[in-house]
Short mmCIF file of C-alpha atoms and ligand atoms in Angstrom, two decimals:
data_model
loop_
_atom_site.label_atom_id
_atom_site.label_comp_id
_atom_site.label_asym_id
_atom_site.label_seq_id
_atom_site.Cartn_x
_atom_site.Cartn_y
_atom_site.Cartn_z
CA MET A 7 -11.07 57.53 78.49
CA LYS A 8 -10.95 54.46 80.69
CA SER A 9 -13.32 51.52 80.88
CA GLY A 10 -13.68 47.94 79.80
CA ASP A 11 -17.10 48.54 78.25
CA TYR A 12 -17.00 51.67 76.10
CA ILE A 13 -16.12 49.47 73.12
CA ASP A 14 -19.74 48.28 73.27
CA VAL A 15 -21.13 51.82 73.34
CA LEU A 16 -18.97 54.26 71.39
CA PRO A 17 -18.47 52.70 67.93
CA LYS A 18 -21.35 53.47 65.57
CA ALA A 19 -21.70 51.79 62.20
CA ILE A 20 -21.83 53.87 59.04
CA GLU A 21 -23.96 53.15 55.99
CA ASP A 22 -22.55 52.80 52.47
CA LYS A 23 -24.53 55.81 51.29
CA ASP A 24 -22.80 57.99 53.89
CA LEU A 25 -19.39 56.93 52.59
CA GLU A 26 -20.14 57.57 48.94
CA ASP A 27 -19.26 61.27 48.93
CA MET A 28 -15.82 60.41 50.20
CA THR A 29 -14.73 57.65 47.89
CA VAL A 30 -15.88 54.95 45.52
CA VAL A 31 -18.02 52.46 47.44
CA ARG A 32 -19.24 49.37 45.65
CA CYS A 33 -21.68 46.84 47.00
CA ILE A 34 -21.10 43.44 45.39
CA LYS A 35 -24.18 41.25 45.06
CA LEU A 36 -23.38 37.57 45.44
CA ASP A 37 -25.46 34.62 44.37
CA GLU A 38 -26.31 32.61 47.48
CA HIS A 39 -25.32 29.24 45.96
CA LEU A 40 -22.05 30.47 44.45
CA LEU A 41 -21.14 32.05 47.78
CA LYS A 42 -21.87 28.83 49.65
CA SER A 43 -19.89 26.61 47.27
CA GLY A 44 -17.02 29.13 47.06
CA MET A 45 -16.75 29.15 50.84
CA GLU A 46 -16.88 25.37 51.01
CA ASP A 47 -14.00 25.14 48.51
CA ASN A 48 -11.77 26.80 51.14
CA ASN A 49 -12.12 23.67 53.30
CA ILE A 50 -12.17 25.75 56.47
CA GLU A 51 -14.79 24.81 59.02
CA ASN A 52 -15.28 28.30 60.26
CA TYR A 53 -17.82 30.69 58.73
CA THR A 54 -15.83 33.81 59.58
CA ARG A 55 -12.52 32.78 58.03
CA SER A 56 -14.20 31.05 55.08
CA LEU A 57 -16.20 34.14 54.23
CA ARG A 58 -13.27 36.52 54.58
CA TYR A 59 -10.91 34.33 52.58
CA TYR A 60 -13.42 33.64 49.82
CA LEU A 61 -14.27 37.33 49.38
CA SER A 62 -10.59 38.34 49.48
CA LYS A 63 -9.70 35.82 46.79
CA ILE A 64 -12.47 36.75 44.36
CA MET A 65 -11.90 40.47 44.75
CA MET A 66 -8.17 40.15 44.04
CA GLU A 67 -8.77 38.31 40.74
CA LEU A 68 -5.96 35.82 41.30
CA LYS A 69 -4.04 34.46 38.31
CA PRO A 70 -1.54 31.57 37.92
CA GLU A 71 1.38 34.00 37.45
CA ASP A 72 0.65 35.98 40.65
CA VAL A 73 3.21 36.29 43.44
CA VAL A 74 1.27 36.80 46.66
CA LEU A 75 2.18 38.14 50.09
CA ASP A 76 -0.06 37.51 53.12
CA VAL A 77 0.96 40.16 55.68
CA GLY A 78 0.23 39.33 59.33
CA GLY A 79 -0.81 35.87 58.21
CA GLY A 80 -0.39 34.42 61.70
CA ASP A 81 -0.35 30.97 60.13
CA ASP A 82 -0.61 29.55 56.62
CA GLY A 83 -4.39 29.01 56.82
CA PHE A 84 -5.08 31.57 54.12
CA ALA A 85 -1.99 30.56 52.12
CA SER A 86 -3.18 26.97 51.98
CA THR A 87 -6.37 28.08 50.19
CA LEU A 88 -4.23 29.70 47.45
CA GLN A 89 -2.19 26.64 46.56
CA ASN A 90 -2.59 25.63 42.91
CA ILE A 91 -4.12 29.04 42.16
CA VAL A 92 -1.03 31.30 42.15
CA LYS A 93 2.68 30.90 41.38
CA THR A 94 4.24 31.77 44.75
CA ILE A 95 2.84 32.51 48.22
CA TYR A 96 4.81 34.34 50.90
CA VAL A 97 3.44 34.43 54.44
CA ASN A 98 4.74 37.23 56.62
CA ASP A 99 4.28 37.71 60.36
CA ILE A 100 6.43 39.07 63.19
CA ASN A 101 5.84 35.72 64.88
CA VAL A 102 4.39 32.96 62.76
CA LYS A 103 2.14 30.97 65.10
CA LYS A 104 1.83 27.74 63.18
CA ILE A 105 2.55 26.25 59.77
CA TYR A 106 0.19 23.52 58.63
CA ASN A 107 1.08 21.86 55.41
CA SER A 108 1.12 24.47 52.68
CA ASN A 109 3.93 25.16 50.26
CA CYS A 110 4.19 28.82 51.29
CA ILE A 111 7.48 30.58 51.93
CA VAL A 112 7.67 32.12 55.41
CA LEU A 113 9.07 35.62 55.95
CA GLU A 114 9.13 35.94 59.71
CA ASN A 115 9.72 39.61 60.38
CA ASN A 116 8.10 43.00 60.75
CA VAL A 117 6.50 43.85 57.40
CA PHE A 118 8.26 47.22 57.49
CA ASP A 119 11.60 45.37 57.32
CA LEU A 120 10.86 43.71 54.01
CA ASN A 121 10.72 45.19 50.55
CA ILE A 122 7.77 43.95 48.52
CA SER A 123 9.51 44.62 45.21
CA ASP A 124 12.56 42.48 46.15
CA TYR A 125 10.27 39.43 45.96
CA LYS A 126 8.44 40.51 42.78
CA ILE A 127 5.16 40.40 44.73
CA ASN A 128 2.16 41.80 42.84
CA LYS A 129 -0.74 40.93 45.19
CA VAL A 130 -0.74 41.74 48.91
CA PHE A 131 -3.34 40.60 51.45
CA LEU A 132 -3.81 41.91 54.98
CA GLY A 133 -6.45 39.96 56.85
CA HIS A 134 -7.32 41.37 60.26
CA ALA A 135 -3.86 42.94 60.57
CA PHE A 136 -4.10 46.53 59.30
CA GLU A 137 -6.29 47.68 62.20
CA HIS A 138 -3.45 46.72 64.58
CA PHE A 139 -0.92 49.05 62.90
CA TRP A 140 -0.60 51.65 65.64
CA GLY A 141 0.69 55.24 65.52
CA GLU A 142 1.55 56.32 62.00
CA SER A 143 2.17 52.82 60.72
CA ASP A 144 -1.17 52.70 58.86
CA ILE A 145 0.04 55.67 56.80
CA LYS A 146 3.51 54.12 56.44
CA PHE A 147 1.94 50.92 55.15
CA ILE A 148 -0.09 52.68 52.44
CA GLU A 149 3.10 54.50 51.35
CA LYS A 150 4.97 51.22 51.32
CA VAL A 151 2.38 49.57 49.08
CA GLY A 152 2.35 52.62 46.81
CA ASN A 153 6.14 52.64 46.49
CA GLU A 154 6.81 48.90 46.24
CA LEU A 155 3.93 47.38 44.25
CA PRO A 156 4.36 47.19 40.47
CA ILE A 157 1.84 48.96 38.20
CA GLY A 158 -1.30 46.81 38.08
CA GLY A 159 -0.43 45.33 41.51
CA LYS A 160 -3.15 45.18 44.15
CA CYS A 161 -3.53 45.15 47.91
CA CYS A 162 -6.56 43.86 49.81
CA ILE A 163 -7.12 45.17 53.35
CA GLU A 164 -9.94 43.46 55.20
CA PRO A 165 -11.99 43.98 57.23
CA LEU A 166 -11.94 47.74 56.81
CA PHE A 167 -13.13 49.25 60.07
CA ILE A 168 -14.84 52.54 59.38
CA GLY A 169 -17.66 54.06 61.41
CA GLN A 170 -19.12 57.36 62.54
CA LYS A 171 -16.31 58.12 65.01
CA TYR A 172 -12.54 57.88 64.88
CA ILE A 173 -11.60 55.46 67.68
CA GLU A 174 -8.44 53.82 68.95
CA VAL A 175 -8.99 50.81 71.19
CA ILE A 176 -5.95 50.12 73.33
CA ARG A 177 -5.15 47.26 75.65
CA GLU A 178 -4.43 48.61 79.14
CA GLY A 179 -0.69 49.00 79.60
CA PHE A 180 0.08 49.10 75.87
CA LEU A 181 2.21 52.12 75.01
CA HIS A 182 2.18 53.63 71.55
CA ASP A 183 2.84 56.91 69.77
CA LYS A 184 -0.02 59.33 69.73
CA GLN A 185 -0.87 61.11 66.54
CA ASP A 186 -2.74 64.30 65.75
CA ASP A 187 -6.08 63.11 64.40
CA ASN A 188 -7.51 63.29 67.89
CA PRO A 189 -9.21 59.93 68.16
CA ILE A 190 -11.51 58.85 70.97
CA ARG A 191 -9.32 56.47 73.00
CA ILE A 192 -10.81 53.46 74.68
CA ILE A 193 -8.45 51.74 77.10
CA THR A 194 -9.64 48.23 77.80
CA LYS A 195 -8.63 45.34 79.99
CA THR A 196 -11.19 42.96 78.62
CA SER A 197 -12.03 43.55 74.96
CA MET A 198 -10.52 41.12 72.44
CA PHE A 199 -10.78 43.74 69.68
CA PRO A 200 -7.24 45.21 70.07
CA GLY A 201 -5.68 41.73 70.26
CA LYS A 202 -3.03 40.56 72.71
CA VAL A 203 0.15 42.53 73.37
CA GLU A 204 2.12 39.28 73.58
CA GLU A 205 0.92 38.51 70.03
CA ASN A 206 2.27 41.83 68.64
CA MET A 207 -1.06 43.62 68.90
CA GLY A 208 -2.80 45.49 71.76
CA PHE A 209 -4.20 48.24 69.56
CA ALA A 210 -7.00 48.54 67.00
CA ARG A 211 -8.27 51.49 65.00
CA ILE A 212 -11.69 52.37 63.60
CA TYR A 213 -11.65 55.26 61.09
CA ASP A 214 -14.28 57.88 60.57
CA ILE A 215 -14.71 59.66 57.24
CA GLN A 216 -12.24 62.47 58.07
CA SER A 217 -9.46 60.28 59.43
CA PHE A 218 -9.87 57.86 56.52
CA GLU A 219 -9.64 60.76 54.09
CA ARG A 220 -6.45 62.11 55.65
CA ARG A 221 -4.68 58.91 56.65
CA ILE A 222 -5.63 56.64 53.75
CA LYS A 223 -7.25 58.32 50.79
CA GLN A 224 -4.93 61.30 50.42
CA ILE A 225 -1.81 59.19 50.99
CA ALA A 226 -3.00 56.58 48.48
CA LYS A 227 -3.65 59.26 45.88
CA LYS A 228 -0.17 60.73 46.38
CA CYS A 229 1.39 57.30 45.78
CA GLY A 230 -0.59 56.55 42.61
CA LEU A 231 -2.98 54.09 44.25
CA LYS A 232 -6.62 53.88 43.26
CA ILE A 233 -8.85 53.03 46.22
CA THR A 234 -12.24 51.33 46.34
CA ILE A 235 -14.28 50.29 49.37
CA TYR A 236 -16.43 47.17 48.95
CA SER A 237 -19.37 45.81 50.88
CA PHE A 238 -21.22 42.60 50.01
CA LYS A 239 -24.80 41.42 49.85
CA SER A 240 -26.38 38.03 49.37
CA ASN A 241 -30.14 37.60 49.13
CA ASP A 242 -30.44 41.39 49.45
CA LYS A 243 -28.86 41.32 52.91
CA TYR A 244 -25.46 42.67 53.81
CA LEU A 245 -22.79 40.18 54.81
CA PRO A 246 -21.77 38.79 57.19
CA ASP A 247 -24.58 36.73 58.62
CA MET A 248 -24.10 37.96 62.18
CA ILE A 249 -25.58 34.80 63.65
CA LYS A 250 -22.69 32.79 62.23
CA TYR A 251 -19.93 35.44 62.41
CA LYS A 252 -17.36 35.01 65.17
CA PHE A 253 -17.02 38.71 65.96
CA LYS A 254 -20.41 39.72 67.29
CA ARG A 255 -20.24 43.50 67.73
CA LYS A 256 -22.58 44.72 64.99
CA GLU A 257 -21.58 48.39 65.23
CA ILE A 258 -18.02 47.38 64.33
CA ASN A 259 -18.34 44.26 62.19
CA TYR A 260 -21.45 44.96 60.11
CA PRO A 261 -21.50 45.42 57.24
CA TYR A 262 -18.22 43.68 56.44
CA ARG A 263 -16.06 45.96 54.27
CA MET A 264 -12.91 45.56 52.27
CA LEU A 265 -10.47 48.15 50.93
CA ILE A 266 -8.71 47.47 47.64
CA LEU A 267 -5.71 49.53 46.58
CA GLU A 268 -4.53 49.30 42.99
CA LYS A 269 -1.24 50.71 41.71
CA GLU A 270 -2.04 52.85 38.67
CA LYS A 271 1.02 55.03 38.11
C1 SAM B 302 -5.36 39.09 64.17
S1 SAM B 302 -3.96 38.38 63.47
C2 SAM B 302 -4.57 37.99 61.84
C3 SAM B 302 -4.30 36.57 61.41
C4 SAM B 302 -4.81 36.20 60.01
N1 SAM B 302 -4.24 37.06 58.98
C5 SAM B 302 -6.32 36.18 59.86
O1 SAM B 302 -6.80 36.62 58.82
O2 SAM B 302 -7.03 35.68 60.72
C6 SAM B 302 -2.87 39.74 63.13
C7 SAM B 302 -1.45 39.31 62.89
O3 SAM B 302 -0.68 40.43 62.45
C8 SAM B 302 0.65 40.27 62.91
N2 SAM B 302 1.33 41.57 62.83
C9 SAM B 302 1.01 42.71 63.52
N3 SAM B 302 1.86 43.70 63.16
C10 SAM B 302 2.71 43.19 62.22
C11 SAM B 302 3.80 43.72 61.48
N4 SAM B 302 4.19 45.00 61.64
N5 SAM B 302 4.45 42.91 60.61
C12 SAM B 302 4.08 41.62 60.46
N6 SAM B 302 3.06 41.05 61.15
C13 SAM B 302 2.38 41.83 62.01
C14 SAM B 302 0.47 39.71 64.32
O4 SAM B 302 1.63 39.05 64.76
C15 SAM B 302 -0.73 38.78 64.12
O5 SAM B 302 -0.31 37.44 63.88
#
């Protein structure tokens, strides 16, 4: 399929109730004032990043002894919000774009070339990176987490893109392996959703229930990972507030969801 605009037409949001048969879906209700002050504590003047970082941190129940890995960090923006909260912070990216002033340790390589257990990492974050794992690398990543996290270790993947159709959005000219789940393919010249090829992206995936079941849930189960999908509400309304959120496409970005994997056995 070829067009610059199908990304605005084909993705269709899915409601929490329609996901419930498939897996555990929890909607977390947040007090408006706690949410506001928690986001302000991040010291990031950007609603989108502040919201995502705040929710990621609270859901991962960070402790002073934690050793954290931020996969596809891009920069140490997220890492800098974890200083003084955890013991060690590793930031991983194929190409680290910028390092501000945090005390993180940079691992500049493909995540598939590093072993999580070598660094005694027990909490892994992937912010806006998992959707760019093309071909079978989403499956490979779940296996990696399952094999390399210690028991009790956790991984936070956010946002989780899941809708009514299984879709791959591909930057025109980007070549990647095809796999057998038969996605709808949108080739785009213009959409920002797949990211830039020159920044190690050019591809983004939105699951439907069946592809999520086969590519994530079954693999997680095989590796001893418990999975939970979270959505969030404040004042009885789902987050994010789309007026303030940077990524406007409601069928893709609303409600915001997060996937937490927890190593059980
Ligand atoms: C959209 S950026 C996300 C930046 C940041 N984590 C955030 O929350 O805004 C995705 C990042 O993932 C990185 N990335 C993609 N595939 C990767 C891989 N296999 N290993 C390490 N980093 C990867 C890219 O280089 C890019 O910097």
